[in-house]
Amino acid sequence: MTMLSVKVDVYPGVPTANLERQSGNFICKFRQKFRYCFSISRKSLCSQAIEKSQWQSVVGLEVHAQIKSNSKLFSGASTKFSSPVNTGVALFDCSIPGTLPVLNKRCVEAGVLTALALGCRVNPVSYFDRKHYFYADLPMGYQITQQRAPLAVQGELKFQVYTPAIHKKPYQAKVKIQQIQLEQDSAKSLHDTDRSLVDLNRAGVPLMELVFDPDLKDGEEAAALVKELVLILQKLNTCSCKMEEGALRVDANVSIHKEGEPLGVRTEIKNIGSIRGVASAVESEIKRQIQVRNALGTITNETRAWDPINKTTVAMRDKEVVQDYRFMPEPNLPPLHIAMGPVEIGCVNADKLRETIPELPEQTRAKLRDEGLTLEQSIILVNDVSLLAIYKDAVGERNVNKKVMANFLINDLNTLLNKNDMVSEGIKCPRHYFSEIVELLEKGSITRSTAKLLLEDVVLNNSGAPEKIVREKNWLQITDEEELRKLCEQVIKENERIVKQYHAGKSKVFKALLGAIAKESKNRAEMSKCTVILKALLNKK
Amino acid sequence: MGMDKVLHTNIKIVNKLFLDGALTPSDLIGASLKKVIETKQFNAFITVSKNEAEKQAEASLQRFKSKQSKSDLDGVPIAVKDNFCTKDIKTTCASKMLENFSPPYNATVCQRLLDAGAVLVGKTNLDQFAMGSGTVDSIYGPTKNVWKCKADSNDFHIAGGSSGGSAVAVASGVCFGKKYWFNSFRAIGSDTGGSTRNPASYCGVVGLKPTYGLVSRHGLIPLVNSMDVPGILARNVDDVVSILNAVAGHDKQDSTCLTKPFKKIRLPPANKMGIKGLKIGIPIEYNCEYLSDEVLDMWDEIAQTLQNEGAIVKEVSMPHTQYSIVCYSVLNQCEVASNMARYDGIEYGYRADDDHSTEKLYAVSRRTAFNDIVKNRILTGNYFLLGRNYEKYFNQALKVRRLIMNDFDNVWEDAQLLLTPTTLTEAPLYSDFIQKTNRDQCAFQDFCTQPANMAGIPAVSVPIKLSKNGLPLSLQIMGRNLSEPMLLALAKYIEHLVQFPQYVNFKQK
C-alpha cells in the first residue's frame, strides 16, 4: 500500500481506484506507465490542440425543470420561492403518517404541454413509482417519480448553436429526448457548523425531468440546448427557468473516446446553475478527462460537481457507493391516463392542449428570416426575449428596413445597454422611437453617429421623440457639398502636421483627418461625401 | 338479561331512545366509559379520550334537545383502532416509534363519524403497525379475548388481530344505562389480510372488510397500501350498515377511492328476507389442511341450512388460493419496507439521542423503536425490492395476485356470494399462539381472509355458534366488488338464523 500512495504522488492524474484494481501486476504496469509518461513529458510542448484532436467528446443532459404551479405536485401547499422556512408545507410534505398523495392536474397539463412542444409521444397511461433512499431532505424516505412508464417519450429538438465569440457561423444541432417524467423535488438541507437543518418548503415541489440522448459534442452545444429549452419552457409558461432560484437544474453526462472506438466511461456533473456554467463545466470536464486519459489514467463513473469559482469539476464523495433505489410502484396513485384521439377519459386532454401551443423559438427564427433578417440576427433576437419584443413593436410601428432595425437593436442598443449596465426590460421609452431613429438614418437625415447619440438620449435621458430632439439640437446630417467642402478645408488648415505626413506618403493618417471632420461637425457630416471631397482637396495641393 | 335484548339494542333503537328522551348521549357515554374501566383486564384500549368523549356527548345531547341531531349515529360511542389518525389524540400504532405521536388531523373515517355526531371514546390496541394476527405484539401488552377468560389463570385466548382491541371493545362492552342494556361500543378496525375479520371471528362479533376504495384510507397509517381498508366491527349487521353508511363514499384526499357515489344501504328486517335462488359458492380450496373439524362441520351445517332455505349452494374451485399467502407475504413486506422508510425520527416519532451523524441517528432510532417483526419485514422487503430481485419476487407476486383476482372474476360466473370459514379454528390460547413465529402465524391465521384483500372484494365475518370449548366460531361471506348490500343482507339473514349467543358474562369468575 505504501507503494500505491507513492505512485499516486508521482502521478496525481491517475485515480487510485484503478490502481487498486490492477494491484496484482502492479509493478509491471507501473513501469510501463512510467516510461510512457516520460515519453509524453518529452514531447510535452506539443500543442494541446493536437492532443485534443484525437479525442471526441460526447455529452448528454438531464434537466430538472420546476413546473410553474401554485401548489405542489401531490399536496395543496404553496410553491412560492423564498417563503419563510417551513411555511409552504402540507402534512403530506412532511410525511405525516396516513397522508396520501393527490396529483395536481396543473402539473400534468404543464408536463403534457411541454412534451407536445418537444415533439414527444405522450404515453396514454403512465405510472408513478417510489425511488428509495435515506436522506434528511427526503422526508418519506422515497421520492415519487415515474420510472416504469414516464409521462412522455421519444421527442426531438432542433436548435441553433451560435456563440459569436466561438463560432464563425451558426449551425443547427439536433437532440433526441428520451423521456419526460413528473417527480417530486426534495427538501433542502442547511448545514450549520454543528448541526444540519431541513427546510421542507421545496419538498414535493413539482419537477419535470427531461432526459436527453447523448447527442451533443461539446459544452457550447449543451449550453445552446439549455438556452433553447429555456426559451421554449418560458414561452409555454410551464417553468420560470430562473436558474438562480434553482427552477432549472442541469446535470451533464460527459465522456470521451477516440474515433472508431466505443464510447468512454462517463462522469456526471450535477446541478449546474447557469447556462454559461453548462458550457464551462462540460468543457472543463472534457479537458480533465483528456488529461487523465493522455496520462493513461482511467475515468471512473462518478458524480462530480461544478465549481464555478475555480472553474473546475470536483468529485462528490457521498455518491461513491452505487445506490440501489429499490423502485416500487406507488400504490397510492392510480395509473395516470391522458385523453387523446378517440379516448376521451383522462386527467387532461392532449389534443386540446396541443391546440394551445404558442409559436416556438424555431418558428420565430424562421419568421424573422422570412422578413429578411440574417440567421445570426434571428438567433440573437430570439435568444433575447425582451429585445425581440422591442424589435416586434418597433417594426410594427413604422415601415422601416427590418434588417437595419435588427442591426440597430442588436449592435447599438445592446452596446448602450452593456455600457450602462442596463437590461432591455428596463427601457421605458415608446418603441416607435426606435423606428423613428432608424427611419431618420435610412432617409439620410442623420448620420450613424447621430443615431447613437439619439439612442442615448431617448433611452437614458428620456428626452422625448427623436425627430423633436434632432430639430431642437440641430442634428440633421450635413449633406450640402459646399458646406462639407468648407469643413474639409478648415480641418486641413487646422491640421498642418498631419497633412504634411499624408503628403509624405503616410496615407494612414487620412482616417485621422476624417475623424477630425466628424468631430468638427459634431458627427453630422455625411462621411462618404467628405471622403471624396477631402481626398480631392488633399491631392490638389 | 335476555340476550335478544342486547342483540336488538342496535344503533337505530338507541337513536329512537335518544329522540324520545328516554336516554341521553351523556348517560350512554358515561356508562360506556365506566365499562372501559371495568374491562381494563382485557387491555382493549390504548388511549381513552374521556374528556373529549364527554364533551362530544354533551354537544350531542344539545343537538337532540334542539331537535337537530345529525344522523342515527349521533351520540353513539365508537372505538377506533390506534392506527387511525385522531386530531390531538395520541395515535401510536402500538409502537415505540409513535408512542408520543399526536396527529394534527383526523382520518377521513374519524372525521365522518364525528360529522355524523358519533362520539369517539378511545383508541384500541393492535399489533405494532398492524403487523400480526393476534394483538400480541403491542408495546402496551396483548389484548385478551373476553371469551373464557379466567382471572385466576395467566393464560388466555387471543383476541385475534391485528384489530384485536377493537373486537374486544365490541365484545366486552355491554353496559347498563337507565333501564336498558346496550352494546357500549362499535368499533373501527383496519383490514389488510384479515385484521378486522380475524378478531371478529375469535371474539364473536360481526366484522366487515368493505370493497377496496369504498372507504377512504386517508389518515389510516398504512401497512400495505394496495390492500388496506378501514374495517367495521359491531355486535350486529345492522350496526355495521349504519356505520358503513356514515363512512363510505368518495374522498378526494385518497386517490384510490372510488369516484362512483355511494348509495346508502338499507336492509329489510331479517324476517322479511328470503334467499330463494341465491347462488352461494363453496370454494373447495378453503377446506385446507389445518381447518379444524369443528369449523368444517359448522361450515357444512350452515351451507346445508342455506340450501334448505332455498339458496343454490354449490362447490366452486379457486385453484390459486394456496399461493395467496406467499404472494401476500412478498407484497406485504415490500410495501412495509417502503412505508416504514419515513420513520427516521426527523419530523416526528421516536428520535434516538445519538446525533453523531444523520445515518447514525436513523439507525439507532429505527433499531430502538421498531420491534423485531417490523424490522424483519423491512429487511426482507428491501431485499425483495433490490434491482436484481425485483422480477423474481415483487413482480412475480404481482402476477400471482393477478391470477388470484382472476379466480374471483371466474367464480362470479357461478356464484353470487361465497361462503367460507373466517378462521381455521377457535381462538387459540396465548401460550400456544406464541410458539409459532409471527410469519407462520400470519400464514396460518390469514388463510381464508387474505385472498379478499388480494382481490379488493368485500367480505364479512359472522359469528355462528360456540365451539365445544365455549369459544365463538364464525363464517365468512365474500362477494364481488361493491356487492355490500347483498353481502350484508345474507350476513343479516344468517345472523337471524343462528341467533349467536352474544352476551358474555365475563364478570363470572
PDB file of C-alpha atoms in Angstrom, chain A residues 91-103 129-130 132-142 148 196 198 200 324-334, chain B residues 85 98 101 104-105 212 217-222 225-226 252-256 334-335 338-339 341-344 346-348 358 362 366 382 385-388 390 394 398:
ATOM      1  CA  LEU A  91     -48.970  17.393   6.186  1.00  0.00           C
ATOM      2  CA  PHE A  92     -48.176  15.172   3.216  1.00  0.00           C
ATOM      3  CA  ASP A  93     -44.962  17.069   2.500  1.00  0.00           C
ATOM      4  CA  CYS A  94     -43.568  16.340   5.942  1.00  0.00           C
ATOM      5  CA  SER A  95     -44.614  12.702   5.559  1.00  0.00           C
ATOM      6  CA  ILE A  96     -47.126  12.701   8.430  1.00  0.00           C
ATOM      7  CA  PRO A  97     -48.290   9.068   8.621  1.00  0.00           C
ATOM      8  CA  GLY A  98     -51.607   8.336   6.950  1.00  0.00           C
ATOM      9  CA  THR A  99     -51.467  11.204   4.470  1.00  0.00           C
ATOM     10  CA  LEU A 100     -51.768  10.337   0.794  1.00  0.00           C
ATOM     11  CA  PRO A 101     -50.639  11.961  -2.463  1.00  0.00           C
ATOM     12  CA  VAL A 102     -53.238  13.705  -4.627  1.00  0.00           C
ATOM     13  CA  LEU A 103     -51.976  14.516  -8.114  1.00  0.00           C
ATOM     14  CA  ASP A 129     -43.022   4.859  -8.716  1.00  0.00           C
ATOM     15  CA  ARG A 130     -41.212   5.177  -5.433  1.00  0.00           C
ATOM     16  CA  HIS A 132     -35.987   4.897  -2.103  1.00  0.00           C
ATOM     17  CA  TYR A 133     -33.006   6.417  -0.386  1.00  0.00           C
ATOM     18  CA  PHE A 134     -32.351   7.779   3.067  1.00  0.00           C
ATOM     19  CA  TYR A 135     -31.527  11.425   3.306  1.00  0.00           C
ATOM     20  CA  ALA A 136     -32.619  14.081   5.756  1.00  0.00           C
ATOM     21  CA  ASP A 137     -34.146  16.173   2.983  1.00  0.00           C
ATOM     22  CA  LEU A 138     -36.316  13.288   1.792  1.00  0.00           C
ATOM     23  CA  PRO A 139     -38.986  13.093   4.489  1.00  0.00           C
ATOM     24  CA  MET A 140     -40.764   9.966   3.228  1.00  0.00           C
ATOM     25  CA  GLY A 141     -37.581   8.004   2.607  1.00  0.00           C
ATOM     26  CA  TYR A 142     -38.550   7.822  -1.041  1.00  0.00           C
ATOM     27  CA  ARG A 148     -41.562   2.346 -15.434  1.00  0.00           C
ATOM     28  CA  SER A 196     -27.997  20.374   9.922  1.00  0.00           C
ATOM     29  CA  VAL A 198     -34.106  20.941   6.970  1.00  0.00           C
ATOM     30  CA  LEU A 200     -39.353  21.452   3.746  1.00  0.00           C
ATOM     31  CA  ASP A 324     -29.976   0.539  -5.319  1.00  0.00           C
ATOM     32  CA  TYR A 325     -33.092   2.674  -5.258  1.00  0.00           C
ATOM     33  CA  ARG A 326     -35.409  -0.305  -4.738  1.00  0.00           C
ATOM     34  CA  PHE A 327     -38.026   1.062  -7.119  1.00  0.00           C
ATOM     35  CA  MET A 328     -41.587   0.079  -6.404  1.00  0.00           C
ATOM     36  CA  PRO A 329     -44.921   1.126  -7.939  1.00  0.00           C
ATOM     37  CA  GLU A 330     -46.553   3.926  -5.919  1.00  0.00           C
ATOM     38  CA  PRO A 331     -49.644   2.140  -4.613  1.00  0.00           C
ATOM     39  CA  ASN A 332     -51.475   5.300  -3.564  1.00  0.00           C
ATOM     40  CA  LEU A 333     -51.776   6.746  -7.057  1.00  0.00           C
ATOM     41  CA  PRO A 334     -53.810   5.130  -9.800  1.00  0.00           C
TER      42      PRO A 334
ATOM     43  CA  CYS B  85     -55.114   9.420  12.993  1.00  0.00           C
ATOM     44  CA  LEU B  98     -45.146   6.601  17.538  1.00  0.00           C
ATOM     45  CA  PHE B 101     -47.316  10.963  18.243  1.00  0.00           C
ATOM     46  CA  PRO B 104     -52.513  17.223  13.626  1.00  0.00           C
ATOM     47  CA  TYR B 105     -55.533  15.895  11.701  1.00  0.00           C
ATOM     48  CA  TYR B 212     -61.145  -1.551  -1.570  1.00  0.00           C
ATOM     49  CA  ARG B 217     -57.743   5.359   3.712  1.00  0.00           C
ATOM     50  CA  HIS B 218     -56.768   8.975   4.328  1.00  0.00           C
ATOM     51  CA  GLY B 219     -55.461   9.009   7.880  1.00  0.00           C
ATOM     52  CA  LEU B 220     -55.112   5.257   8.204  1.00  0.00           C
ATOM     53  CA  ILE B 221     -51.428   4.663   8.895  1.00  0.00           C
ATOM     54  CA  PRO B 222     -50.598   2.247   6.118  1.00  0.00           C
ATOM     55  CA  ASN B 225     -51.499   0.490   0.756  1.00  0.00           C
ATOM     56  CA  SER B 226     -52.848  -1.630  -2.055  1.00  0.00           C
ATOM     57  CA  LYS B 252     -60.632  13.411  -2.746  1.00  0.00           C
ATOM     58  CA  GLN B 253     -57.794  13.008  -0.265  1.00  0.00           C
ATOM     59  CA  ASP B 254     -57.465   9.343  -1.215  1.00  0.00           C
ATOM     60  CA  SER B 255     -56.785   8.945  -4.943  1.00  0.00           C
ATOM     61  CA  THR B 256     -57.556   5.239  -4.794  1.00  0.00           C
ATOM     62  CA  CYS B 334     -42.148  -4.801   0.146  1.00  0.00           C
ATOM     63  CA  GLU B 335     -44.765  -2.194   0.952  1.00  0.00           C
ATOM     64  CA  SER B 338     -41.257   1.329   1.767  1.00  0.00           C
ATOM     65  CA  ASN B 339     -43.915   2.677   4.129  1.00  0.00           C
ATOM     66  CA  ALA B 341     -38.886   4.400   5.458  1.00  0.00           C
ATOM     67  CA  ARG B 342     -40.410   7.636   6.710  1.00  0.00           C
ATOM     68  CA  TYR B 343     -39.839   6.767  10.354  1.00  0.00           C
ATOM     69  CA  ASP B 344     -36.438   8.330  10.792  1.00  0.00           C
ATOM     70  CA  ILE B 346     -36.569  13.704  11.945  1.00  0.00           C
ATOM     71  CA  GLU B 347     -40.060  15.135  11.526  1.00  0.00           C
ATOM     72  CA  TYR B 348     -41.914  13.149  14.222  1.00  0.00           C
ATOM     73  CA  THR B 358     -27.609  11.600  10.332  1.00  0.00           C
ATOM     74  CA  TYR B 362     -31.593   6.986  11.688  1.00  0.00           C
ATOM     75  CA  ARG B 366     -35.137   2.716  13.954  1.00  0.00           C
ATOM     76  CA  ASN B 382     -35.886  -4.275   0.927  1.00  0.00           C
ATOM     77  CA  LEU B 385     -37.051  -4.769  -3.934  1.00  0.00           C
ATOM     78  CA  LEU B 386     -33.363  -4.806  -4.842  1.00  0.00           C
ATOM     79  CA  GLY B 387     -32.901  -4.266  -8.550  1.00  0.00           C
ATOM     80  CA  ARG B 388     -31.628  -7.796  -9.031  1.00  0.00           C
ATOM     81  CA  TYR B 390     -37.448  -7.235  -8.270  1.00  0.00           C
ATOM     82  CA  PHE B 394     -42.159  -8.425  -6.348  1.00  0.00           C
ATOM     83  CA  LEU B 398     -47.949  -9.128  -8.729  1.00  0.00           C
TER      84      LEU B 398
END
